[in-house]
Amino acid sequence: MTRVEQLKIRRTIRRQHLREMVPLADSSTYEMEQRGEFPRRFALSPRCIVWDLAEVEAWLIARRAAPIRRAKHPDVSKRKSRPIKERDQARPAT
């Protein structure tokens, strides 16, 4: 075997294909990359940024397997503008 045959060719994807696979905003993927929660991009040239397809697919599979953590509902009675009153205060006494 030659050296070229021994190297495994890995497929890369550009930003447009990544957007089709992962429907997140560019800023969201960038922030997740900075935190280490998303596969890192790399540059093929000064103007061509790509991601490793296998890493992105593995990330998607891991996200599907992980349970979804829902955000807590905000306590609207504590907000500064238009706070929601308690039920006892909202009803007039009869």
Coordinates of C-alpha atoms in Angstrom, one line a residue:
M1 CA 0.0 0.0 0.0
T2 CA 1.1 3.5 -0.8
R3 CA 1.1 6.2 1.8
V4 CA -1.9 7.9 0.1
E5 CA -4.0 4.8 0.4
Q6 CA -3.2 4.5 4.1
L7 CA -4.5 8.0 4.8
K8 CA -8.2 8.0 5.5
I9 CA -9.9 10.8 3.5
R10 CA -12.4 12.6 5.7
R11 CA -15.2 14.6 4.2
T12 CA -15.7 18.2 5.2
I13 CA -18.6 20.5 4.9
R14 CA -18.9 24.2 4.5
R15 CA -21.2 26.6 6.4
Q16 CA -24.2 26.3 4.1
H17 CA -24.3 22.5 4.4
L18 CA -23.8 22.9 8.2
R19 CA -26.8 25.2 8.4
E20 CA -28.9 22.6 6.6
M21 CA -27.8 19.9 9.1
V22 CA -27.9 22.0 12.3
P23 CA -30.6 24.7 12.3
L24 CA -28.8 27.0 14.7
A25 CA -27.7 30.6 14.1
D26 CA -24.1 31.2 13.3
S27 CA -23.6 33.0 16.5
S28 CA -25.0 30.0 18.5
T29 CA -22.6 27.5 16.8
Y30 CA -19.7 29.9 17.3
E31 CA -20.4 30.3 21.1
M32 CA -20.9 26.6 21.4
E33 CA -17.5 26.0 19.7
Q34 CA -15.8 28.5 22.1
R35 CA -17.3 26.5 25.1
G36 CA -16.2 23.2 23.6
E37 CA -19.8 22.0 23.0
F38 CA -19.6 21.9 19.2
P39 CA -17.1 20.5 16.7
R40 CA -14.3 23.0 15.9
R41 CA -14.1 24.6 12.5
F42 CA -10.8 24.8 10.6
A43 CA -9.5 26.7 7.7
L44 CA -8.6 25.1 4.4
S45 CA -7.6 28.5 3.0
P46 CA -7.9 32.0 4.3
R47 CA -11.4 32.3 2.9
C48 CA -12.6 28.7 3.2
I49 CA -13.8 27.5 6.6
V50 CA -15.0 23.9 7.0
W51 CA -16.2 21.4 9.6
D52 CA -15.4 17.6 9.7
L53 CA -18.6 15.9 8.7
A54 CA -18.0 12.8 10.9
E55 CA -17.6 15.1 14.0
V56 CA -20.8 17.0 13.2
E57 CA -22.8 13.8 12.7
A58 CA -21.4 12.3 16.0
W59 CA -22.4 15.6 17.7
L60 CA -26.0 15.3 16.3
I61 CA -26.2 11.6 17.4
A62 CA -25.0 12.6 20.9
R63 CA -27.6 15.4 21.1
R64 CA -30.4 13.1 20.1
A65 CA -29.4 10.6 22.8
A66 CA -29.2 13.2 25.6
P67 CA -32.3 14.2 27.5
I68 CA -33.6 17.7 26.9
R69 CA -33.3 20.0 29.9
R70 CA -36.1 22.5 29.8
A71 CA -35.6 26.0 31.1
K72 CA -37.6 27.0 34.2
H73 CA -40.5 29.2 33.7
P74 CA -39.8 32.8 34.9
D75 CA -41.5 34.1 38.0
V76 CA -43.6 36.8 36.4
S77 CA -44.7 38.2 39.8
K78 CA -41.1 39.5 40.4
R79 CA -40.6 41.3 37.1
K80 CA -40.3 45.1 37.3
S81 CA -42.6 46.1 34.4
R82 CA -46.2 44.8 34.5
P83 CA -45.9 42.3 37.4
I84 CA -48.7 39.8 37.7
K85 CA -50.6 40.3 40.9
E86 CA -51.5 37.5 43.3
R87 CA -54.9 35.8 42.8
D88 CA -56.2 37.2 46.1
Q89 CA -55.3 40.8 45.1
A90 CA -56.7 40.5 41.6
R91 CA -60.3 39.6 42.6
P92 CA -62.4 42.3 44.3
A93 CA -63.9 41.3 47.7
T94 CA -67.7 40.6 47.5

